[in-house]
Short mmCIF file of C-alpha atoms and ligand atoms in Angstrom, two decimals:
data_model
loop_
_atom_site.label_atom_id
_atom_site.label_comp_id
_atom_site.label_asym_id
_atom_site.label_seq_id
_atom_site.Cartn_x
_atom_site.Cartn_y
_atom_site.Cartn_z
CA MET A 72 93.19 -58.48 69.24
CA LYS A 73 94.02 -54.19 69.83
CA THR A 74 97.53 -53.18 70.86
CA LEU A 75 98.67 -50.44 72.87
CA VAL A 76 101.94 -48.56 72.29
CA LEU A 77 103.35 -46.20 74.88
CA GLY A 78 105.11 -44.50 73.10
CA ALA A 79 105.53 -42.58 69.39
CA GLY A 80 109.59 -41.92 68.78
CA VAL A 81 111.16 -44.00 65.75
CA ILE A 82 110.39 -47.06 67.96
CA GLY A 83 106.53 -47.21 68.81
CA VAL A 84 105.80 -45.35 65.74
CA ALA A 85 107.18 -48.56 63.83
CA SER A 86 105.91 -51.15 66.02
CA ALA A 87 102.15 -49.64 65.60
CA TYR A 88 103.66 -49.92 61.66
CA TYR A 89 103.83 -53.63 61.77
CA LEU A 90 101.08 -54.06 64.35
CA ALA A 91 99.54 -52.41 61.88
CA ARG A 92 100.27 -54.75 59.18
CA ALA A 93 99.10 -57.44 60.78
CA GLY A 94 95.72 -56.49 61.40
CA HIS A 95 95.90 -55.36 64.84
CA ARG A 96 93.16 -52.92 65.60
CA VAL A 97 96.38 -50.42 66.90
CA GLN A 98 96.20 -47.36 68.91
CA VAL A 99 99.02 -45.19 70.45
CA ILE A 100 99.46 -42.91 73.54
CA ASP A 101 102.63 -40.12 73.57
CA ARG A 102 102.28 -37.03 75.61
CA GLN A 103 103.89 -34.79 72.94
CA PRO A 104 102.33 -33.29 70.38
CA GLY A 105 103.07 -34.91 67.42
CA ALA A 106 105.07 -38.02 66.72
CA GLY A 107 108.91 -38.22 67.26
CA LEU A 108 109.73 -35.31 69.29
CA GLU A 109 112.09 -36.81 71.69
CA THR A 110 114.31 -38.39 71.42
CA SER A 111 114.23 -39.45 68.03
CA PHE A 112 113.59 -36.06 66.41
CA ALA A 113 116.80 -34.52 65.61
CA ASN A 114 119.25 -37.06 65.74
CA GLY A 115 122.89 -38.15 64.04
CA GLY A 116 120.63 -39.87 61.10
CA GLN A 117 122.94 -42.63 60.07
CA ILE A 118 121.71 -45.65 59.58
CA SER A 119 124.54 -47.99 60.49
CA ALA A 120 124.59 -51.75 61.01
CA SER A 121 128.54 -51.42 60.29
CA HIS A 122 129.22 -49.42 64.12
CA THR A 123 127.14 -52.09 66.74
CA GLN A 124 129.71 -51.31 68.69
CA PRO A 125 129.32 -51.77 71.86
CA TRP A 126 129.87 -49.12 74.39
CA ALA A 127 131.52 -51.15 76.34
CA GLY A 128 134.93 -53.15 75.82
CA PRO A 129 138.53 -53.08 77.53
CA GLY A 130 139.68 -50.27 76.76
CA THR A 131 136.09 -48.41 78.06
CA LEU A 132 137.24 -47.67 81.40
CA ALA A 133 140.39 -46.42 79.86
CA THR A 134 138.64 -44.35 77.15
CA ALA A 135 136.36 -42.55 79.89
CA VAL A 136 138.88 -41.90 82.91
CA LYS A 137 141.16 -40.27 79.71
CA TRP A 138 138.03 -38.29 79.17
CA LEU A 139 136.41 -36.91 82.48
CA GLY A 140 137.30 -33.20 83.50
CA ARG A 141 138.56 -32.28 79.40
CA PRO A 142 136.68 -29.51 77.60
CA GLY A 143 135.24 -30.79 74.53
CA SER A 144 134.64 -34.28 75.99
CA PRO A 145 132.89 -36.75 73.92
CA LEU A 146 131.53 -37.93 77.54
CA ARG A 147 130.19 -35.99 80.15
CA ILE A 148 129.92 -37.79 83.73
CA GLY A 149 127.89 -35.71 86.32
CA PHE A 150 128.37 -38.51 90.05
CA LYS A 151 125.67 -38.05 91.78
CA ALA A 152 123.23 -40.74 94.62
CA ASP A 153 121.66 -42.46 92.48
CA PRO A 154 121.26 -46.13 92.89
CA ARG A 155 120.37 -46.53 89.20
CA LEU A 156 123.49 -44.92 87.76
CA TRP A 157 125.86 -46.56 89.66
CA SER A 158 124.01 -50.80 89.30
CA TRP A 159 123.94 -49.35 85.54
CA CYS A 160 128.16 -47.79 85.43
CA LEU A 161 129.00 -51.55 87.87
CA SER A 162 126.77 -53.32 85.00
CA LEU A 163 128.53 -51.30 81.98
CA ALA A 164 131.85 -52.26 83.60
CA ARG A 165 130.73 -56.17 83.55
CA ASN A 166 130.94 -55.92 80.47
CA CYS A 167 133.44 -54.87 79.17
CA THR A 168 135.62 -57.94 78.95
CA ALA A 169 136.92 -59.38 74.84
CA GLY A 170 134.55 -61.78 75.29
CA ARG A 171 131.36 -60.18 76.84
CA GLN A 172 131.71 -57.16 73.94
CA ARG A 173 131.89 -59.51 71.36
CA VAL A 174 128.41 -61.94 71.74
CA ASN A 175 126.81 -58.05 72.29
CA ALA A 176 128.41 -56.65 69.39
CA GLU A 177 126.54 -59.94 67.56
CA ARG A 178 122.81 -59.12 69.49
CA MET A 179 123.27 -55.60 68.20
CA HIS A 180 124.34 -55.84 64.73
CA ARG A 181 121.97 -58.76 64.24
CA ILE A 182 118.55 -56.40 64.46
CA ALA A 183 120.24 -53.37 63.30
CA HIS A 184 121.00 -55.88 59.65
CA TYR A 185 117.67 -57.43 60.00
CA SER A 186 116.16 -53.50 60.79
CA LEU A 187 117.80 -53.03 57.52
CA SER A 188 116.45 -55.46 54.77
CA SER A 189 112.93 -53.89 56.82
CA LEU A 190 113.40 -50.80 56.05
CA ALA A 191 114.07 -51.85 52.34
CA GLU A 192 110.74 -53.83 52.19
CA LEU A 193 108.60 -50.55 54.21
CA ARG A 194 110.32 -48.49 51.62
CA GLU A 195 109.05 -50.74 48.20
CA GLU A 196 105.83 -51.07 50.25
CA THR A 197 104.97 -47.85 51.22
CA ALA A 198 107.10 -44.88 48.91
CA ILE A 199 108.00 -43.43 52.80
CA GLN A 200 110.58 -40.03 51.23
CA TYR A 201 112.72 -38.65 55.36
CA HIS A 202 116.09 -37.62 52.92
CA ARG A 203 117.50 -40.37 52.54
CA LEU A 204 120.34 -41.03 51.30
CA ALA A 205 122.87 -44.37 50.53
CA LYS A 206 126.26 -43.22 49.72
CA GLY A 207 127.53 -45.17 52.57
CA ILE A 208 129.03 -44.25 56.23
CA LEU A 209 132.83 -43.17 55.98
CA THR A 210 134.47 -44.08 59.27
CA PHE A 211 137.88 -40.90 59.44
CA TYR A 212 140.98 -41.10 60.82
CA ARG A 213 143.52 -38.28 62.25
CA GLN A 214 146.26 -40.93 62.96
CA GLY A 215 147.30 -43.24 60.64
CA ARG A 216 147.91 -45.72 63.78
CA GLU A 217 144.21 -45.86 64.57
CA LEU A 218 143.40 -47.56 60.98
CA GLY A 219 144.85 -50.85 62.04
CA PRO A 220 142.10 -51.23 64.28
CA ALA A 221 139.39 -49.61 63.10
CA GLN A 222 140.10 -52.04 60.09
CA ALA A 223 139.64 -55.72 62.97
CA ARG A 224 136.79 -53.82 63.56
CA ALA A 225 135.28 -53.93 60.73
CA GLU A 226 135.99 -57.73 60.15
CA THR A 227 133.88 -58.28 62.11
CA PHE A 228 131.16 -56.99 61.16
CA ALA A 229 132.22 -57.77 57.91
CA ARG A 230 132.64 -61.55 58.37
CA LEU A 231 128.13 -60.77 59.60
CA GLY A 232 127.30 -59.34 56.81
CA SER A 233 128.78 -55.96 56.80
CA PRO A 234 131.85 -55.10 53.91
CA TYR A 235 133.92 -52.14 54.24
CA ARG A 236 137.24 -50.26 52.61
CA VAL A 237 140.11 -49.55 54.54
CA LEU A 238 141.08 -45.96 52.11
CA ASP A 239 143.57 -43.73 52.71
CA ARG A 240 143.81 -39.79 52.39
CA ALA A 241 143.19 -40.08 48.62
CA GLY A 242 140.48 -42.77 48.80
CA CYS A 243 138.25 -41.21 51.94
CA ILE A 244 138.34 -37.77 49.18
CA ALA A 245 137.41 -40.18 46.38
CA VAL A 246 134.16 -40.73 48.50
CA GLU A 247 133.29 -37.93 49.52
CA PRO A 248 134.68 -34.98 47.88
CA ALA A 249 133.72 -32.42 50.77
CA LEU A 250 136.55 -33.54 52.99
CA ALA A 251 139.23 -32.00 49.95
CA ARG A 252 138.13 -27.54 51.72
CA SER A 253 138.55 -29.69 54.96
CA GLU A 254 140.89 -28.36 57.85
CA THR A 255 140.93 -30.74 59.77
CA LYS A 256 144.70 -33.60 58.91
CA LEU A 257 142.92 -36.85 57.17
CA ALA A 258 145.72 -39.81 57.22
CA GLY A 259 142.88 -42.78 56.03
CA GLY A 260 139.74 -44.51 56.83
CA ILE A 261 137.38 -47.14 56.37
CA TYR A 262 134.32 -47.18 54.29
CA PHE A 263 131.49 -48.71 54.49
CA PRO A 264 129.88 -48.69 50.93
CA GLU A 265 125.80 -50.87 53.32
CA ASP A 266 125.15 -47.64 55.41
CA GLU A 267 122.75 -44.82 55.07
CA SER A 268 121.05 -41.98 56.20
CA GLY A 269 117.83 -40.29 56.79
CA ASP A 270 115.55 -37.86 58.88
CA ALA A 271 114.00 -40.43 61.59
CA HIS A 272 111.50 -37.44 62.40
CA ALA A 273 110.72 -37.37 59.49
CA PHE A 274 110.48 -40.45 59.10
CA THR A 275 108.31 -40.89 62.25
CA ASP A 276 106.57 -38.14 61.26
CA ALA A 277 105.74 -39.98 57.91
CA LEU A 278 104.92 -43.23 58.69
CA ALA A 279 102.49 -42.22 62.18
CA GLY A 280 100.80 -41.03 58.75
CA ILE A 281 100.62 -43.87 56.86
CA SER A 282 99.33 -46.09 59.70
CA ALA A 283 97.06 -43.73 60.32
CA GLY A 284 95.29 -44.87 56.79
CA LEU A 285 96.81 -48.09 58.33
CA GLY A 286 93.61 -47.90 61.04
CA VAL A 287 96.64 -46.79 64.25
CA GLU A 288 94.75 -43.84 66.05
CA PHE A 289 98.00 -41.95 67.74
CA ARG A 290 96.28 -40.00 70.75
CA TYR A 291 98.99 -37.89 71.39
CA GLY A 292 99.02 -35.23 73.93
CA VAL A 293 98.51 -37.77 76.98
CA ALA A 294 100.70 -38.81 79.22
CA VAL A 295 101.72 -42.19 80.74
CA LYS A 296 100.80 -42.08 84.85
CA ARG A 297 101.15 -46.08 85.38
CA LEU A 298 100.71 -49.73 84.09
CA VAL A 299 97.58 -51.78 85.85
CA ALA A 300 98.05 -55.16 86.52
CA GLU A 301 96.46 -58.11 88.04
CA GLY A 302 98.31 -61.26 88.38
CA ASN A 303 100.11 -61.66 85.57
CA ARG A 304 98.38 -59.41 82.97
CA ILE A 305 97.70 -56.28 82.70
CA THR A 306 94.47 -54.98 82.32
CA ALA A 307 94.61 -50.90 82.03
CA VAL A 308 96.72 -47.86 81.72
CA GLU A 309 96.45 -45.34 83.38
CA THR A 310 97.08 -41.63 82.02
CA ASP A 311 95.99 -37.78 82.86
CA ALA A 312 92.99 -38.98 80.20
CA GLY A 313 91.67 -41.82 81.84
CA ALA A 314 92.63 -45.91 80.92
CA PHE A 315 93.55 -46.28 78.36
CA ALA A 316 92.77 -50.83 77.95
CA ALA A 317 93.51 -53.73 75.29
CA ASP A 318 94.42 -56.80 74.90
CA ALA A 319 97.49 -56.36 73.85
CA TYR A 320 100.44 -53.45 75.04
CA VAL A 321 104.06 -52.97 74.31
CA LEU A 322 106.28 -50.23 76.03
CA ALA A 323 108.38 -47.94 74.44
CA LEU A 324 108.90 -44.70 76.29
CA GLY A 325 112.87 -45.04 75.17
CA SER A 326 114.58 -43.84 77.95
CA TYR A 327 111.58 -43.38 80.09
CA SER A 328 110.60 -47.05 80.21
CA PRO A 329 112.32 -48.34 83.25
CA LEU A 330 109.78 -45.85 84.92
CA LEU A 331 106.91 -46.89 84.06
CA ALA A 332 107.82 -50.46 83.99
CA ARG A 333 110.13 -50.25 87.95
CA PRO A 334 106.15 -50.07 89.77
CA LEU A 335 105.37 -53.19 87.81
CA GLY A 336 108.40 -55.83 89.43
CA LEU A 337 110.69 -55.64 86.19
CA ASN A 338 113.67 -53.75 86.30
CA LEU A 339 115.01 -52.37 82.84
CA PRO A 340 118.89 -51.53 83.33
CA ILE A 341 118.35 -48.44 80.76
CA TYR A 342 119.90 -45.42 81.58
CA PRO A 343 119.99 -41.90 80.03
CA ALA A 344 123.06 -41.16 78.33
CA LYS A 345 121.80 -37.48 77.23
CA GLY A 346 123.91 -35.74 73.58
CA TYR A 347 123.44 -33.16 71.29
CA SER A 348 123.43 -32.21 68.02
CA VAL A 349 122.82 -28.76 65.78
CA THR A 350 121.35 -28.50 62.21
CA ILE A 351 123.24 -26.59 60.37
CA PRO A 352 121.81 -24.50 57.13
CA ILE A 353 124.06 -25.15 54.34
CA GLY A 354 125.28 -21.88 52.51
CA ASP A 355 127.07 -23.55 49.66
CA LEU A 356 126.31 -26.74 49.12
CA ALA A 357 129.49 -27.94 46.42
CA ALA A 358 131.12 -27.14 50.63
CA ALA A 359 129.43 -29.77 53.07
CA PRO A 360 129.64 -33.34 51.97
CA GLU A 361 126.78 -36.32 50.97
CA VAL A 362 128.76 -39.04 52.74
CA SER A 363 127.42 -39.51 55.71
CA LEU A 364 130.10 -39.30 58.49
CA LEU A 365 131.96 -40.98 61.22
CA ASP A 366 134.17 -38.77 63.00
CA ASP A 367 136.23 -41.71 64.90
CA GLU A 368 138.34 -39.66 67.27
CA ARG A 369 135.47 -36.77 68.45
CA LYS A 370 132.45 -39.57 68.88
CA LEU A 371 130.49 -37.27 66.24
CA VAL A 372 128.08 -37.95 63.27
CA TYR A 373 127.46 -36.16 60.29
CA SER A 374 124.89 -37.05 58.04
CA ARG A 375 123.05 -34.61 54.81
CA LEU A 376 119.69 -33.87 55.28
CA GLY A 377 118.42 -32.39 52.26
CA ASN A 378 120.34 -28.26 52.16
CA ARG A 379 120.89 -29.17 55.81
CA LEU A 380 123.73 -30.35 57.69
CA ARG A 381 122.95 -32.23 61.18
CA VAL A 382 126.35 -33.38 63.04
CA ALA A 383 125.63 -35.10 66.76
CA GLY A 384 126.97 -36.58 68.85
CA MET A 385 128.27 -37.07 72.92
CA ALA A 386 127.77 -38.15 75.67
CA ASP A 387 126.64 -37.01 78.95
CA ILE A 388 125.31 -38.70 81.93
CA VAL A 389 123.94 -36.46 84.28
CA GLY A 390 119.72 -38.30 84.31
CA TYR A 391 116.37 -36.61 83.49
CA ASP A 392 118.44 -32.98 82.45
CA THR A 393 117.06 -31.61 78.99
CA SER A 394 119.70 -28.06 79.46
CA ILE A 395 121.29 -28.12 76.27
CA PRO A 396 125.03 -26.33 77.25
CA GLY A 397 126.34 -23.95 75.17
CA ALA A 398 129.55 -25.19 75.07
CA ARG A 399 129.21 -28.52 74.23
CA ILE A 400 127.25 -26.76 71.51
CA ALA A 401 129.80 -24.50 70.81
CA SER A 402 132.31 -27.44 70.55
CA ILE A 403 130.43 -29.91 68.40
CA LEU A 404 130.18 -26.60 65.91
CA GLU A 405 134.70 -26.11 66.02
CA ALA A 406 134.10 -29.71 64.85
CA ALA A 407 132.31 -29.23 61.58
CA LYS A 408 133.43 -25.89 61.13
CA SER A 409 137.05 -27.03 61.20
CA LEU A 410 136.39 -29.96 58.90
CA PHE A 411 133.54 -28.24 56.63
CA PRO A 412 135.09 -24.25 56.60
CA GLY A 413 131.95 -23.54 53.41
CA LEU A 414 128.87 -24.05 56.09
CA GLY A 415 126.53 -21.76 56.52
CA GLU A 416 126.09 -19.60 59.91
CA ALA A 417 126.54 -19.51 63.23
CA ALA A 418 123.62 -17.09 64.02
CA ASP A 419 121.22 -20.14 61.74
CA VAL A 420 122.38 -23.86 64.01
CA GLU A 421 119.29 -25.33 65.14
CA PRO A 422 120.21 -26.62 68.48
CA TRP A 423 119.32 -30.00 69.85
CA ALA A 424 120.08 -31.61 73.26
CA GLY A 425 117.98 -36.03 73.52
CA LEU A 426 118.36 -39.10 76.00
CA ARG A 427 119.43 -42.35 74.49
CA PRO A 428 118.10 -44.97 76.28
CA LYS A 429 121.29 -46.97 76.99
CA THR A 430 122.03 -50.28 78.78
CA PRO A 431 124.93 -50.99 79.72
CA ASP A 432 125.67 -53.48 76.58
CA SER A 433 124.38 -51.77 74.29
CA VAL A 434 121.52 -53.80 73.35
CA PRO A 435 118.19 -53.34 73.11
CA ILE A 436 115.78 -54.79 75.60
CA ILE A 437 113.19 -56.64 72.54
CA GLY A 438 110.56 -59.25 73.55
CA PRO A 439 108.06 -60.32 75.70
CA THR A 440 107.41 -59.68 80.20
CA PRO A 441 106.44 -62.09 83.47
CA TYR A 442 103.67 -60.15 82.25
CA ALA A 443 102.09 -62.55 79.11
CA ASN A 444 100.22 -59.26 77.87
CA LEU A 445 102.84 -56.72 77.83
CA PHE A 446 106.31 -56.88 75.36
CA LEU A 447 108.73 -54.10 75.55
CA ASN A 448 110.50 -52.87 72.70
CA THR A 449 113.20 -49.70 74.22
CA GLY A 450 117.10 -49.46 75.88
CA HIS A 451 117.87 -48.89 71.98
CA GLY A 452 120.90 -46.77 73.10
CA TYR A 453 122.60 -45.15 70.11
CA LEU A 454 121.65 -46.58 67.26
CA GLY A 455 117.34 -47.16 67.92
CA TRP A 456 116.77 -45.26 64.10
CA THR A 457 119.27 -48.25 62.90
CA MET A 458 117.41 -51.09 64.21
CA ALA A 459 114.01 -49.26 64.20
CA CYS A 460 111.45 -51.70 62.24
CA GLY A 461 113.62 -54.47 62.78
CA SER A 462 112.80 -54.26 67.09
CA GLY A 463 108.96 -53.01 65.05
CA ARG A 464 108.73 -55.36 62.84
CA VAL A 465 110.00 -58.95 65.59
CA VAL A 466 107.19 -57.25 68.97
CA ALA A 467 104.24 -56.70 66.30
CA ASP A 468 105.69 -60.84 64.90
CA LEU A 469 105.71 -61.29 69.21
CA VAL A 470 102.53 -60.01 70.44
CA GLY A 471 100.34 -61.90 67.10
CA GLY A 472 102.39 -65.10 68.43
CA LYS A 473 104.49 -65.61 65.34
CA LYS A 474 107.54 -67.10 65.06
CA PRO A 475 110.19 -63.52 64.09
CA GLY A 476 112.09 -63.51 60.94
CA ILE A 477 115.87 -63.10 63.42
CA ASP A 478 116.17 -65.89 65.94
CA MET A 479 115.35 -63.01 69.64
CA ALA A 480 118.13 -65.41 71.92
CA GLY A 481 119.50 -63.06 74.14
CA LEU A 482 117.44 -59.56 72.82
CA GLY A 483 115.77 -59.91 75.60
CA LEU A 484 114.70 -59.31 79.30
CA ASP A 485 115.98 -62.54 80.19
CA ARG A 486 119.40 -61.24 79.08
CA PHE A 487 119.67 -59.92 82.71
CA ALA A 488 118.45 -62.35 85.17
C1 FAD B 597 122.33 -37.25 69.70
C2 FAD B 597 122.04 -38.86 69.82
C3 FAD B 597 122.33 -38.77 68.28
C4 FAD B 597 122.13 -39.98 67.99
N1 FAD B 597 121.83 -40.79 66.43
C5 FAD B 597 121.48 -41.82 65.75
C6 FAD B 597 122.18 -41.99 64.49
O1 FAD B 597 123.24 -41.61 64.04
N2 FAD B 597 121.25 -43.51 64.91
C7 FAD B 597 120.74 -44.29 65.12
O2 FAD B 597 120.63 -45.16 64.88
N3 FAD B 597 120.13 -43.74 66.11
C8 FAD B 597 121.37 -42.63 66.70
N4 FAD B 597 120.65 -42.02 68.13
C9 FAD B 597 119.67 -43.46 69.24
C10 FAD B 597 118.02 -42.60 68.06
O3 FAD B 597 117.61 -41.32 67.79
C11 FAD B 597 117.22 -42.87 69.76
O4 FAD B 597 117.75 -44.91 69.72
C12 FAD B 597 116.06 -43.78 69.74
O5 FAD B 597 115.25 -42.39 68.82
C13 FAD B 597 115.45 -44.09 71.05
O6 FAD B 597 113.43 -43.78 69.70
P1 FAD B 597 112.95 -43.95 71.49
O7 FAD B 597 111.16 -44.66 69.43
O8 FAD B 597 113.12 -45.60 71.95
O9 FAD B 597 111.82 -42.94 72.19
P2 FAD B 597 112.32 -42.09 71.68
O10 FAD B 597 111.98 -41.40 70.43
O11 FAD B 597 112.18 -41.14 73.15
O12 FAD B 597 110.56 -41.77 71.70
C14 FAD B 597 109.41 -42.40 73.45
C15 FAD B 597 109.28 -41.60 73.41
O13 FAD B 597 108.51 -41.14 74.19
C16 FAD B 597 107.05 -40.34 74.84
N5 FAD B 597 107.32 -40.35 76.46
C17 FAD B 597 108.54 -40.76 76.96
N6 FAD B 597 107.37 -40.57 78.38
C18 FAD B 597 105.74 -40.74 78.70
C19 FAD B 597 105.16 -40.61 79.22
N7 FAD B 597 104.94 -41.10 80.79
N8 FAD B 597 103.95 -40.95 78.69
C20 FAD B 597 102.90 -40.46 77.32
N9 FAD B 597 104.50 -40.11 76.41
C21 FAD B 597 104.89 -41.26 76.83
C22 FAD B 597 108.32 -39.77 74.88
O14 FAD B 597 106.59 -37.98 74.29
C23 FAD B 597 108.72 -40.19 73.56
O15 FAD B 597 108.22 -39.66 72.08
C24 FAD B 597 120.94 -40.89 69.19
C25 FAD B 597 120.53 -40.19 69.28
C26 FAD B 597 121.40 -39.17 70.15
C27 FAD B 597 120.77 -38.26 71.36
#
């Protein structure tokens, strides 16, 4: 069977790999000159099944109001007359109950946890290299009063199979000695030993190479314009390089998926949430952490990628704008420098912005559509790197008519019906 995967981000490439491994003929189309060059390029690097906490929860709206307009705030919303934005916000608000949050967290964890084990198997099979560090993730807090609620959140994921340890300041430094030199006040943290980190772009690029070795054909520099349907089947994809046809299609265009789905009558509730990162060459290697970190107050993550440190975060809800305002980058850099004073010079820093494909419930959309041969693998929001391998694997199973290795209830488009 021939399958056409639309999008060569980490999700599209993982889909292509698992499809090829299952014996499909696979073609991948992407408008960029290589794999993983949009949102999968310079993300926070965390593989964090233990942090599958949906954005929407009981305190979310109050926190959002508190943050709005503050300089250096983790959240910025450019309110505009975009009906898609308003309907997305409304849907997010509906997910802000404790009950919805619990359901959504379990769904996110289910695919993230499966991804972690799928990634381990993939590593065994391929010996893929991507600056992996399996040293866990430490979430740290400046105020002692934050630790209780943080532990309650961690308990949810411990019950689902992701263990944690509560640490005081000395315990945090024992886990990550680079914190000893920090100028930031530390009250303590929660350590998640089974989480990992690694370079999502290096992984995507390497996996594309491995997939090409399995026979996958990558067509780069090709922009998808329209999906053509006849009855309940997709018959072709129109691109700026002509039409492509296959027996089955996987839509993995990240934040752009809803734009291509809408003309087919499919409403994918995905809205872009722009985030930023800086990648800092490390001058003094002992001055930078090896354990991946989450600064929960500022919503910034730190991941060591070889001799570089990636610091990422923030969410600007401003539509499809990928500009990089200097003030946002300066704010991330200031936080990084105060946490780790011995880092490299600001002049060598690489700033970046990417659009997280966010669903209102933070759960990705994976599975069938009303079109018999069109499958979705999109909407992975702030955890697409974490969820990539599991998502690619289950979508390959669904395309091939096989039962996936996890229960797919609540992960598909039908939950929005
Ligand atoms: C600041 C930031 C930090 C993050 N940190 C983490 C983290 O620590 N851990 C984690 O798990 N996740 C993280 N994420 C989220 C993660 O990066 C995304 O969920 C993931 O990259 C989404 O992958 P994707 O393949 O769906 O999208 P993309 O990587 O955007 O891939 C979509 C592809 O579709 C192509 N495309 C789009 N439209 C067209 C078209 N019309 N024609 C042809 N091609 C097209 C694009 O070129 C692109 O290559 C972070 C994101 C951001 C922004």
